[in-house]
Coordinates of C-alpha atoms in Angstrom, one line a residue:
Chain A
M19 CA 6.4 -17.2 4.9
Q20 CA 3.9 -19.4 3.6
T21 CA 6.3 -22.1 2.3
S22 CA 3.9 -24.3 0.9
E23 CA 3.6 -21.5 -2.2
M24 CA 7.2 -21.5 -2.8
T25 CA 7.7 -25.0 -3.3
P26 CA 8.4 -25.5 -7.1
H27 CA 6.2 -27.7 -8.8
T28 CA 7.4 -31.2 -9.0
A29 CA 5.9 -34.0 -11.2
D30 CA 3.6 -36.2 -9.6
A31 CA 0.4 -38.1 -9.8
S32 CA -1.5 -35.1 -10.2
D33 CA 0.3 -34.7 -13.4
D34 CA -2.2 -36.7 -15.5
L35 CA -5.2 -34.5 -14.2
P36 CA -5.7 -31.2 -16.0
L37 CA -4.5 -27.9 -14.2
L38 CA -7.2 -26.0 -15.9
R39 CA -10.5 -27.0 -17.5
V40 CA -12.6 -24.4 -19.2
S41 CA -16.0 -25.4 -20.1
N42 CA -18.1 -23.4 -22.4
A43 CA -16.7 -20.0 -21.4
T44 CA -18.8 -17.3 -23.0
K45 CA -18.3 -13.6 -22.8
Y46 CA -20.8 -11.2 -24.4
Y47 CA -20.3 -7.3 -24.7
G48 CA -23.9 -6.4 -25.0
D49 CA -25.1 -8.2 -27.9
R50 CA -21.4 -8.7 -29.1
I51 CA -19.6 -11.7 -28.7
G52 CA -16.5 -11.5 -27.1
C53 CA -15.8 -15.0 -27.1
K54 CA -18.3 -18.1 -27.3
D55 CA -18.4 -21.8 -26.1
V56 CA -14.8 -22.1 -25.5
N57 CA -13.9 -25.6 -24.2
F58 CA -10.2 -26.7 -23.3
E59 CA -8.1 -28.5 -20.9
L60 CA -4.6 -27.6 -19.9
Y61 CA -2.6 -30.2 -18.3
P62 CA 0.6 -29.4 -16.0
G63 CA 3.8 -28.5 -17.7
E64 CA 1.7 -27.7 -21.2
V65 CA 2.2 -24.3 -23.1
L66 CA -1.2 -23.7 -25.1
A67 CA -0.6 -21.0 -27.8
I68 CA -4.2 -18.9 -28.4
V69 CA -3.8 -17.4 -31.8
G70 CA -6.2 -15.3 -34.3
E71 CA -6.4 -11.7 -35.7
S72 CA -7.1 -8.7 -33.9
G73 CA -10.7 -8.8 -32.5
S74 CA -10.7 -12.2 -32.6
G75 CA -11.4 -12.8 -28.8
K76 CA -8.1 -14.0 -28.0
T77 CA -7.6 -11.3 -25.1
T78 CA -11.0 -11.5 -24.0
L79 CA -10.4 -15.3 -23.3
L80 CA -7.2 -14.6 -21.5
N81 CA -9.1 -12.1 -19.1
C82 CA -12.0 -14.6 -18.6
L83 CA -9.2 -17.2 -17.8
S84 CA -7.3 -15.1 -15.4
T85 CA -10.2 -13.5 -13.5
R86 CA -9.6 -10.4 -14.4
L87 CA -13.0 -10.4 -16.5
A88 CA -16.0 -12.5 -15.3
P89 CA -17.5 -14.8 -18.3
T90 CA -21.2 -14.2 -18.9
S91 CA -21.7 -18.1 -18.6
G92 CA -19.4 -21.3 -18.6
V93 CA -17.6 -22.7 -16.1
I94 CA -13.6 -22.2 -15.6
E95 CA -11.9 -24.5 -13.0
Y96 CA -8.2 -24.5 -11.7
R97 CA -6.7 -27.4 -9.7
N98 CA -5.1 -26.0 -6.7
R99 CA -2.0 -27.0 -4.8
V100 CA -3.7 -29.8 -2.8
G101 CA -5.7 -30.9 -5.8
A102 CA -9.1 -29.9 -5.6
M103 CA -10.4 -28.6 -8.8
R104 CA -12.4 -25.4 -8.1
N105 CA -14.6 -23.0 -9.8
L106 CA -12.7 -19.4 -10.0
Y107 CA -15.9 -17.8 -10.2
E108 CA -17.2 -19.5 -6.9
M109 CA -13.9 -18.6 -5.1
N110 CA -14.4 -15.5 -3.1
E111 CA -12.1 -12.5 -4.0
A112 CA -9.5 -12.9 -1.4
E113 CA -8.8 -16.4 -3.0
R114 CA -8.7 -15.2 -6.5
R115 CA -6.3 -12.6 -5.7
M116 CA -4.5 -14.8 -3.8
L117 CA -4.1 -17.3 -6.5
M118 CA -3.3 -14.2 -8.7
R119 CA 0.0 -13.5 -6.8
T120 CA 1.2 -16.9 -5.8
D121 CA 0.4 -19.6 -8.1
W122 CA -0.4 -17.5 -11.2
G123 CA 1.8 -15.1 -13.3
F124 CA 0.3 -12.6 -15.7
V125 CA 2.7 -11.2 -18.4
H126 CA 1.5 -8.0 -19.9
Q127 CA 2.3 -6.8 -23.4
H128 CA 2.9 -3.4 -22.0
A129 CA 5.7 -4.0 -19.0
S130 CA 4.3 -0.3 -17.6
D131 CA 0.9 -2.5 -17.0
G132 CA 2.7 -5.3 -15.1
L133 CA 5.5 -3.1 -13.3
R134 CA 5.7 -0.5 -10.8
M135 CA 7.1 2.1 -12.6
S136 CA 8.5 4.1 -9.9
V137 CA 10.0 1.4 -7.6
S138 CA 13.0 -0.2 -8.2
A139 CA 13.8 -3.4 -10.0
G140 CA 14.7 -5.3 -6.7
A141 CA 11.2 -4.2 -5.2
N142 CA 9.3 -5.1 -8.3
V143 CA 10.7 -8.5 -7.9
G144 CA 10.5 -8.7 -4.1
E145 CA 6.8 -7.1 -4.2
R146 CA 5.0 -10.8 -4.4
L147 CA 7.5 -12.2 -1.6
M148 CA 6.4 -9.5 0.6
A149 CA 2.9 -9.7 -0.3
I150 CA 3.1 -13.4 0.9
G151 CA 4.8 -12.5 4.3
A152 CA 8.5 -12.1 3.8
R153 CA 9.8 -9.9 6.1
H154 CA 13.6 -10.4 6.0
Y155 CA 15.2 -7.4 3.9
G156 CA 18.3 -9.6 2.9
D157 CA 16.4 -12.8 1.9
I158 CA 14.4 -10.5 -0.2
R159 CA 17.1 -9.0 -1.9
A160 CA 19.1 -12.1 -2.7
T161 CA 16.2 -13.9 -3.9
A162 CA 15.6 -10.9 -6.3
I163 CA 19.2 -11.0 -7.6
D164 CA 19.3 -14.5 -8.3
W165 CA 15.9 -13.8 -10.5
L166 CA 17.3 -10.9 -12.0
D167 CA 20.4 -12.9 -13.1
R168 CA 17.8 -15.6 -14.5
V169 CA 16.4 -13.2 -16.8
E170 CA 19.9 -12.0 -17.7
I171 CA 19.6 -8.5 -15.8
A172 CA 23.0 -7.2 -14.6
E173 CA 23.1 -7.6 -10.6
D174 CA 24.1 -3.6 -10.3
R175 CA 20.7 -2.7 -12.3
I176 CA 19.0 -4.0 -8.9
D177 CA 18.1 -0.6 -7.6
D178 CA 17.3 1.0 -10.9
D179 CA 13.7 2.1 -11.8
P180 CA 12.1 0.0 -14.7
R181 CA 11.9 3.3 -16.1
A182 CA 15.6 3.3 -17.1
F183 CA 15.4 -0.1 -18.5
S184 CA 14.9 -0.8 -22.1
G185 CA 11.7 -2.3 -23.6
G186 CA 13.0 -5.9 -23.7
M187 CA 14.8 -5.7 -20.3
R188 CA 11.2 -4.3 -19.0
Q189 CA 9.6 -7.4 -20.5
R190 CA 12.3 -9.7 -18.9
L191 CA 12.0 -8.1 -15.6
Q192 CA 8.0 -8.4 -15.5
I193 CA 8.5 -11.9 -16.1
A194 CA 11.1 -12.4 -13.2
R195 CA 8.6 -10.4 -11.0
N196 CA 5.9 -13.1 -11.9
L197 CA 8.2 -15.9 -11.6
V198 CA 9.5 -15.4 -8.0
T199 CA 6.8 -17.0 -6.3
N200 CA 7.1 -20.4 -8.3
P201 CA 3.7 -20.1 -9.9
R202 CA 2.3 -23.2 -11.7
L203 CA 0.3 -21.2 -14.3
V204 CA 1.6 -18.1 -16.4
F205 CA -0.6 -16.3 -18.9
M206 CA 1.2 -14.1 -21.2
D207 CA -0.3 -11.5 -23.4
E208 CA 1.6 -10.8 -26.4
P209 CA 4.6 -11.0 -24.6
T210 CA 6.8 -10.1 -27.4
G211 CA 4.6 -7.3 -28.8
G212 CA 6.3 -4.1 -29.7
L213 CA 10.0 -5.5 -29.5
D214 CA 12.6 -5.5 -32.3
V215 CA 13.1 -9.1 -33.8
S216 CA 16.6 -9.7 -32.3
V217 CA 15.3 -8.7 -29.0
Q218 CA 12.2 -10.9 -29.5
A219 CA 14.5 -13.8 -30.4
R220 CA 16.2 -13.8 -27.1
L221 CA 13.3 -13.3 -24.9
L222 CA 11.6 -16.0 -26.7
D223 CA 14.4 -18.2 -26.1
L224 CA 14.3 -16.9 -22.3
I225 CA 10.8 -18.0 -22.1
R226 CA 11.2 -21.4 -23.5
G227 CA 14.3 -22.3 -20.9
L228 CA 12.5 -21.0 -18.1
V229 CA 9.2 -22.9 -19.1
S230 CA 11.0 -26.3 -19.4
D231 CA 13.3 -25.6 -16.2
L232 CA 10.2 -25.1 -14.0
G233 CA 7.5 -27.1 -15.5
L234 CA 5.2 -24.0 -16.2
S235 CA 2.0 -24.2 -17.6
V236 CA 1.7 -21.5 -19.9
I237 CA -1.4 -19.8 -22.0
I238 CA 0.1 -17.5 -24.3
V239 CA -1.9 -15.0 -26.6
T240 CA -0.3 -14.0 -29.7
H241 CA -0.9 -12.9 -33.3
D242 CA 2.5 -14.1 -34.5
L243 CA 2.2 -17.7 -35.3
A244 CA 6.2 -17.8 -35.2
V245 CA 5.9 -17.3 -31.3
A246 CA 3.2 -20.0 -31.1
R247 CA 5.4 -22.3 -33.1
L248 CA 8.5 -21.8 -30.8
L249 CA 6.6 -21.7 -27.7
S250 CA 3.8 -23.8 -27.2
D251 CA 2.8 -27.6 -27.5
R252 CA -0.7 -27.0 -28.3
T253 CA -2.7 -24.3 -30.4
L254 CA -6.3 -22.9 -30.4
V255 CA -7.0 -20.6 -33.5
M256 CA -9.7 -17.8 -32.7
R257 CA -11.9 -16.1 -35.2
R258 CA -14.5 -14.1 -34.5
G259 CA -15.3 -15.1 -30.7
H260 CA -15.2 -18.9 -31.7
V261 CA -12.2 -21.5 -31.5
I262 CA -12.1 -22.8 -34.9
E263 CA -9.4 -25.1 -34.7
T264 CA -7.5 -26.7 -32.1
G265 CA -4.8 -29.1 -32.2
L266 CA -0.7 -29.8 -31.6
T267 CA 1.0 -26.5 -32.9
D268 CA 3.1 -28.3 -35.3
Q269 CA -0.1 -30.1 -37.0
V270 CA -2.2 -26.8 -36.6
L271 CA 0.8 -24.9 -38.8
D272 CA 1.8 -27.6 -40.9
D273 CA -1.6 -29.0 -41.8
P274 CA -4.4 -26.4 -41.1
Q275 CA -7.5 -27.9 -41.8
E276 CA -9.9 -24.7 -41.6
A277 CA -9.8 -22.4 -44.5
Y278 CA -9.2 -19.4 -42.2
T279 CA -6.2 -21.0 -40.5
Q280 CA -4.6 -21.8 -44.0
L281 CA -5.0 -18.1 -44.8
L282 CA -3.5 -17.3 -41.4
V283 CA -0.5 -19.4 -42.0
S284 CA 0.0 -18.4 -45.8
S285 CA -0.2 -15.0 -44.6
I286 CA 3.1 -15.2 -42.8
L287 CA 5.7 -13.3 -44.9
Q288 CA 8.5 -15.4 -45.7
P289 CA 12.0 -13.1 -46.0
Chain B
M111 CA -11.6 43.8 16.8
T112 CA -8.5 43.4 19.1
G113 CA -7.0 40.1 19.7
Q114 CA -8.8 39.7 22.8
D115 CA -11.9 39.9 21.5
T116 CA -11.4 37.0 19.0
D117 CA -10.9 34.6 22.4
M118 CA -14.2 35.8 23.8
F119 CA -16.8 33.2 24.0
S120 CA -19.8 34.3 21.7
E121 CA -23.6 33.4 21.8
H122 CA -23.6 33.6 17.7
Y123 CA -22.9 30.2 17.4
N124 CA -24.4 26.7 18.0
F125 CA -22.2 25.0 20.6
A126 CA -18.9 24.2 19.1
Y127 CA -19.7 25.7 15.7
L128 CA -21.3 22.9 13.9
D129 CA -25.0 22.0 14.1
E130 CA -26.4 19.3 16.0
Q131 CA -27.1 17.2 13.1
T132 CA -23.6 17.5 12.1
K133 CA -22.2 16.3 15.3
R134 CA -24.5 13.3 15.5
M135 CA -23.2 12.4 12.2
I136 CA -19.7 12.8 13.1
R137 CA -20.1 10.9 16.4
R138 CA -21.5 7.7 14.5
A139 CA -18.7 7.6 12.4
I140 CA -16.3 8.0 15.3
L141 CA -17.9 5.1 17.0
K142 CA -17.6 3.1 13.8
A143 CA -14.1 4.0 14.0
I144 CA -13.5 3.0 17.4
A145 CA -15.4 -0.4 17.0
V146 CA -12.7 -1.0 14.1
P147 CA -9.8 0.3 15.1
G148 CA -7.5 1.5 12.1
Y149 CA -10.3 1.4 9.8
Q150 CA -11.0 4.9 7.8
V151 CA -14.4 5.6 8.3
P152 CA -15.8 7.9 5.3
F153 CA -17.7 11.0 6.9
A154 CA -19.4 13.9 5.4
S155 CA -16.8 16.4 6.3
R156 CA -18.2 20.0 6.2
E157 CA -16.7 23.2 4.8
M158 CA -15.2 25.0 8.1
P159 CA -14.2 28.4 8.5
M160 CA -10.5 27.8 7.9
P161 CA -8.6 26.5 4.9
Y162 CA -8.3 22.6 4.7
G163 CA -4.7 22.1 5.6
W164 CA -5.3 24.0 9.0
G165 CA -6.9 20.8 10.8
T166 CA -10.4 21.0 9.5
G167 CA -10.6 17.3 10.1
G168 CA -9.3 17.6 13.7
V169 CA -11.7 20.7 14.4
Q170 CA -14.7 18.6 13.4
V171 CA -13.8 15.6 15.6
T172 CA -12.6 17.8 18.5
A173 CA -16.3 19.7 17.9
A174 CA -18.2 16.4 17.9
V175 CA -16.9 15.0 21.3
I176 CA -16.3 18.2 23.4
G177 CA -18.6 19.1 26.2
S178 CA -18.9 22.0 28.5
D179 CA -17.0 21.0 30.9
D180 CA -14.1 19.7 28.8
V181 CA -10.7 21.5 29.1
L182 CA -8.7 21.5 25.8
K183 CA -5.3 21.6 24.9
M184 CA -4.4 22.9 21.4
I185 CA -0.9 21.8 20.1
D186 CA 0.9 22.5 16.8
Q187 CA 4.5 20.7 16.2
G188 CA 4.4 19.9 20.2
S189 CA 3.9 24.0 20.9
D190 CA 0.9 25.5 22.3
D191 CA 1.6 29.1 21.0
T192 CA 2.3 28.4 17.1
T193 CA -0.1 29.9 14.6
N194 CA -1.9 26.7 14.2
A195 CA -2.3 26.2 17.7
V196 CA -3.5 29.7 18.7
A197 CA -6.2 30.1 16.0
L198 CA -7.8 26.8 16.5
R199 CA -7.8 27.5 20.5
G200 CA -9.5 30.7 19.8
F201 CA -11.9 29.2 17.5
F202 CA -13.1 26.5 20.2
I203 CA -13.1 29.2 23.3
K204 CA -15.3 31.4 20.9
T205 CA -17.7 28.8 19.8
T206 CA -17.6 26.7 23.0
G207 CA -16.6 28.7 25.8
V208 CA -14.6 25.6 27.5
K209 CA -11.4 26.3 29.7
A210 CA -8.3 26.0 27.7
T211 CA -5.0 24.8 29.4
T212 CA -1.5 24.3 28.0
K213 CA -0.9 21.9 30.7
T214 CA -1.1 18.1 29.2
S215 CA -2.3 16.6 32.6
Q216 CA -5.3 19.1 33.0
A217 CA -6.4 18.8 29.4
T218 CA -9.3 16.5 29.0
I219 CA -9.3 16.8 24.8
I220 CA -5.9 17.5 23.4
Q221 CA -6.1 18.4 19.6
T222 CA -2.8 17.9 17.9
R223 CA -0.7 18.6 14.9
H224 CA 2.3 16.3 14.4
R225 CA 3.3 15.5 17.9
I226 CA 2.3 13.3 21.0
P227 CA 2.7 15.2 24.2
E228 CA 5.8 13.9 26.0
E229 CA 3.8 13.2 29.2
P230 CA 1.8 9.8 29.4
L231 CA -1.8 10.5 28.7
T232 CA -4.2 8.7 30.8
E233 CA -7.9 7.2 30.5
N234 CA -9.5 10.4 31.1
Q235 CA -8.1 12.2 28.0
T236 CA -8.9 12.5 24.1
L237 CA -6.1 12.8 21.8
V238 CA -7.4 14.4 18.1
Y239 CA -5.0 14.3 15.4
Q240 CA -5.2 16.2 12.6
V241 CA -4.3 14.3 9.4
P242 CA -3.9 15.4 6.0
I243 CA -3.5 12.1 3.9
P244 CA -5.3 9.0 5.9
E245 CA -4.3 6.8 3.4
P246 CA -0.8 5.2 4.0
L247 CA -1.0 3.4 0.7
R248 CA -1.7 6.4 -1.4
K249 CA 1.5 7.0 -2.7
L250 CA 2.2 3.8 -3.9
E251 CA -1.3 2.9 -5.2
P252 CA -3.3 6.2 -6.4
R253 CA -6.6 4.4 -6.7
E254 CA -8.8 4.4 -3.9
T255 CA -11.1 1.6 -5.2
E256 CA -7.6 -0.7 -5.3
T257 CA -6.6 0.5 -1.6
R258 CA -9.8 0.0 0.2
K259 CA -9.9 -3.5 -1.5
M260 CA -5.8 -3.9 0.1
H261 CA -7.3 -2.9 3.4
A262 CA -10.5 -5.1 2.8
L263 CA -8.2 -8.2 2.1
E264 CA -5.3 -7.5 4.1
E265 CA -2.8 -7.2 1.3
Y266 CA -0.2 -5.1 2.7
G267 CA 2.9 -6.2 1.0
L268 CA 2.9 -3.0 -0.6
M269 CA 3.7 -1.1 2.4
H270 CA 7.0 -3.1 2.6
V271 CA 7.6 -2.3 -0.8
K272 CA 8.2 1.0 0.1
L273 CA 10.4 0.1 3.1
Y274 CA 12.1 -1.8 0.8
E275 CA 12.9 0.9 -1.3
D276 CA 14.0 3.3 1.5
I277 CA 16.6 0.7 2.3
A278 CA 17.8 -0.1 -1.2
K279 CA 18.2 3.8 -1.3
Y280 CA 19.1 4.9 2.0
G281 CA 20.8 2.1 3.6
E282 CA 18.4 2.1 6.3
I283 CA 14.6 2.9 6.6
A284 CA 14.4 6.7 5.9
T285 CA 10.9 7.0 6.7
T286 CA 11.0 9.6 9.5
Y287 CA 7.4 11.1 10.1
A288 CA 3.8 9.2 9.2
Y289 CA 5.5 5.9 9.6
P290 CA 3.1 3.3 8.8
V291 CA 1.8 1.1 11.8
L292 CA -0.6 -2.2 12.3
V293 CA -3.3 -1.5 14.6
N294 CA -4.9 -4.3 16.4
D295 CA -3.3 -6.7 14.0
R296 CA -5.4 -6.0 11.4
Y297 CA -5.5 -2.5 9.7
V298 CA -2.3 -0.8 8.3
M299 CA -2.9 3.0 9.1
D300 CA -1.0 6.3 8.7
P301 CA -0.4 7.9 12.3
S302 CA -0.5 11.4 10.5
P303 CA 2.9 13.3 10.3
I304 CA 4.1 12.6 13.8
P305 CA 7.8 12.1 14.2
K306 CA 8.3 8.1 14.3
F307 CA 9.7 9.0 17.7
D308 CA 6.1 9.0 18.9
N309 CA 4.6 5.9 17.2
P310 CA 5.8 3.7 20.4
K311 CA 3.8 6.2 22.3
M312 CA 0.7 5.2 20.1
H313 CA 1.1 1.4 21.7
E314 CA -1.2 0.3 24.5
M315 CA -1.9 4.1 25.3
A316 CA -4.6 4.7 27.9
A317 CA -6.1 7.6 25.9
L318 CA -8.3 7.1 23.2
Q319 CA -7.0 8.2 19.8
L320 CA -9.2 10.0 17.2
F321 CA -8.0 11.0 14.0
G322 CA -9.8 13.5 11.4
A323 CA -9.0 14.2 7.8
G324 CA -11.3 17.0 6.7
R325 CA -10.3 17.4 3.0
E326 CA -10.0 13.7 2.7
K327 CA -13.4 12.8 4.6
R328 CA -12.1 10.4 6.6
I329 CA -12.2 9.4 10.6
Y330 CA -10.3 6.8 12.2
A331 CA -9.3 5.7 15.8
V332 CA -7.3 3.7 18.4
P333 CA -9.2 2.7 21.4
P334 CA -7.5 2.9 24.3
Y335 CA -4.9 0.1 25.3
T336 CA -4.8 -1.1 21.7
K337 CA -1.7 -2.7 20.4
V338 CA 0.1 -0.3 17.5
E339 CA 2.9 -2.0 15.9
S340 CA 5.5 0.1 13.8
L341 CA 6.0 -1.8 10.4
D342 CA 9.8 -3.3 9.8
F343 CA 12.2 -6.0 8.5
Q344 CA 12.9 -8.3 10.9
D345 CA 17.1 -7.8 9.8
Y346 CA 16.1 -3.7 9.7
P347 CA 13.8 -3.2 12.9
F348 CA 12.1 -0.4 13.6
E349 CA 14.2 2.2 15.6
I350 CA 13.1 5.8 17.0
Q351 CA 15.0 8.8 16.4
R352 CA 18.0 9.4 19.0
F353 CA 19.3 12.5 19.8
E354 CA 23.2 13.0 21.0
E355 CA 22.7 15.9 23.3
P356 CA 19.6 17.1 25.5
C357 CA 17.5 19.8 25.5
A358 CA 19.6 22.9 25.8
L359 CA 16.8 24.7 28.1
C360 CA 15.3 22.0 30.6
G361 CA 18.0 19.5 29.9
A362 CA 15.6 16.5 29.1
E363 CA 16.6 13.3 27.7
N364 CA 14.9 10.5 25.6
V365 CA 12.6 13.6 24.3
Y366 CA 11.8 14.7 20.7
L367 CA 13.9 18.0 20.1
D368 CA 13.6 20.9 17.6
E369 CA 16.9 22.2 16.3
V370 CA 16.7 25.7 16.4
I371 CA 19.3 27.8 14.2
L372 CA 20.6 30.6 16.5
D373 CA 23.2 32.8 13.6
D374 CA 24.2 32.3 10.2
K375 CA 27.8 31.0 11.7
G376 CA 26.7 27.4 12.4
G377 CA 25.2 28.1 15.8
R378 CA 22.3 26.3 16.9
M379 CA 20.5 24.6 19.9
Y380 CA 18.2 21.7 20.6
V381 CA 15.2 22.4 22.5
C382 CA 11.9 20.3 23.7
S383 CA 9.5 20.4 20.7
D384 CA 6.6 19.9 23.6
S385 CA 6.8 23.3 24.8
D386 CA 4.7 22.6 27.8
Y387 CA 6.7 19.7 29.0
C388 CA 10.0 21.9 28.6
E389 CA 8.2 24.7 30.7
E390 CA 7.1 22.3 33.5
R391 CA 10.7 20.7 33.9
R392 CA 12.3 24.2 34.3
E393 CA 9.6 25.4 36.6
Q394 CA 10.8 22.2 38.7
G395 CA 14.2 23.3 38.5
H396 CA 15.5 21.3 35.6
L397 CA 17.8 23.5 33.6
G398 CA 19.6 22.8 30.2
H399 CA 23.3 24.2 29.5
M400 CA 22.0 27.1 27.6
A401 CA 18.8 28.0 30.1
A402 CA 20.5 31.4 30.8
N403 CA 18.8 31.4 34.3
P404 CA 21.6 32.1 36.6
I405 CA 19.7 32.3 39.8
A406 CA 18.3 28.8 39.8
E407 CA 20.0 26.0 41.1
P408 CA 20.0 23.0 38.7
E409 CA 19.6 19.7 40.2
N410 CA 19.1 17.1 37.6
S411 CA 20.4 19.0 34.7
G412 CA 22.1 17.9 31.6
P413 CA 25.7 18.2 31.0
R414 CA 26.5 21.8 31.2
A415 CA 28.5 23.7 28.4

């Protein structure tokens, strides 16, 4: 097993340097803009929310950042574990895929996109370990049990298929599956979408706990400003493919400067 | 047409049925396959005069490598006289006129379905496997684009997910045939549906091993003396099937046995699946407890009933 991939992220001097740097990221779909001239830096341990209405380019941007979709132009750099800043799209595919399954996580909106629905919960959690060379069944299973416990899934469900799980459980399983290799950066695409409010609240609580325990950096895409408020340190507001406002989450949500952000904030229903 | 006629050499076909250009195309695929052990080489599989599933891939490989001085042995589930073996042997006798044999040691080309002969093969022999599904990752990952990428980047964690599932569900690695192997420390390969009992025979085998999948249009190979490792876990190592009793006919131990049901009252016998091996042993005087040959005096027979 490549133990270097497994060490949890610890605070060190490189915490002062950005983990991810996005410079003029632009994606065109033909003539149409997906996202245009996006610039930001993400620091270790930081949670960044990307908010905006449907079609504003949030998911396009997330896909560009997570190497799932090549941008038309612009540079996206990531600081790897040895401290070198690498342009993601100049890395070869093997390196990118290695990143995706060790140093990074991706939590999909629909758990069925992120899980193997036909294999047991334990194997779902263990897959990444086996992918980086774990070959001891007992150890893999013990790690899987530990992670299921951390996302509040009972140990006796370890051999059940995710198909037998509720929506909330599937989402928690997906998180466990991603975090098992102790990634440094996790992308989340509407992780609470499609869940009812009480389940959402528990999931958000869990994510918040894990993020602070593990010192994760997270980029979370959401249309739900409450999710942004609860989880994120900084928020980036997108509209028609452009970033129109950015700042500390509380600042952006409490004192929005842009007319569109004001509209977005004021459109939240108050129960 | 009598049964004998179908086994007679016929001048009406090009040698080995396929035209020369097709054979060259297949040979090129075979050469590439040998050069990259375990890698699945796509080839332009032809429509053969038999249904898919009957060994169209193996037949095309054999047709591409066979010469008029070759001696052909054709086996199906270890046996020389089951339908598939008889049909394909007849096909090659008719289209090439080569000599056919049931003796493993006399054959230069052995085409097989589901077994590797018990008798160790030599450098002068080629073993041709009929393969239904060449992709070992297929049941785990349905996208061909993705499985190709996984092979290219050596991402084989998924294969262990399958073995993990076996242990989680059955307490052991329950895969008993088509057990995945790692060839030459590089490619994970499906050894075709041979019992895992035969997997160790592939390792460092003296004979050339060729695999043909007709419907899936893939050829792959294991050159002589190549490392072939069965995948496993450190705490659940690879194991082959064990049999409690020797062959009921020839008394052989440490061979792969077929269970034959004798009646509806639980009566059964275990006999060698390799029929030629079993016959040869009986000719040498080895008898099992059900051999029913009262005249021959057994020397090294297994336990008598």
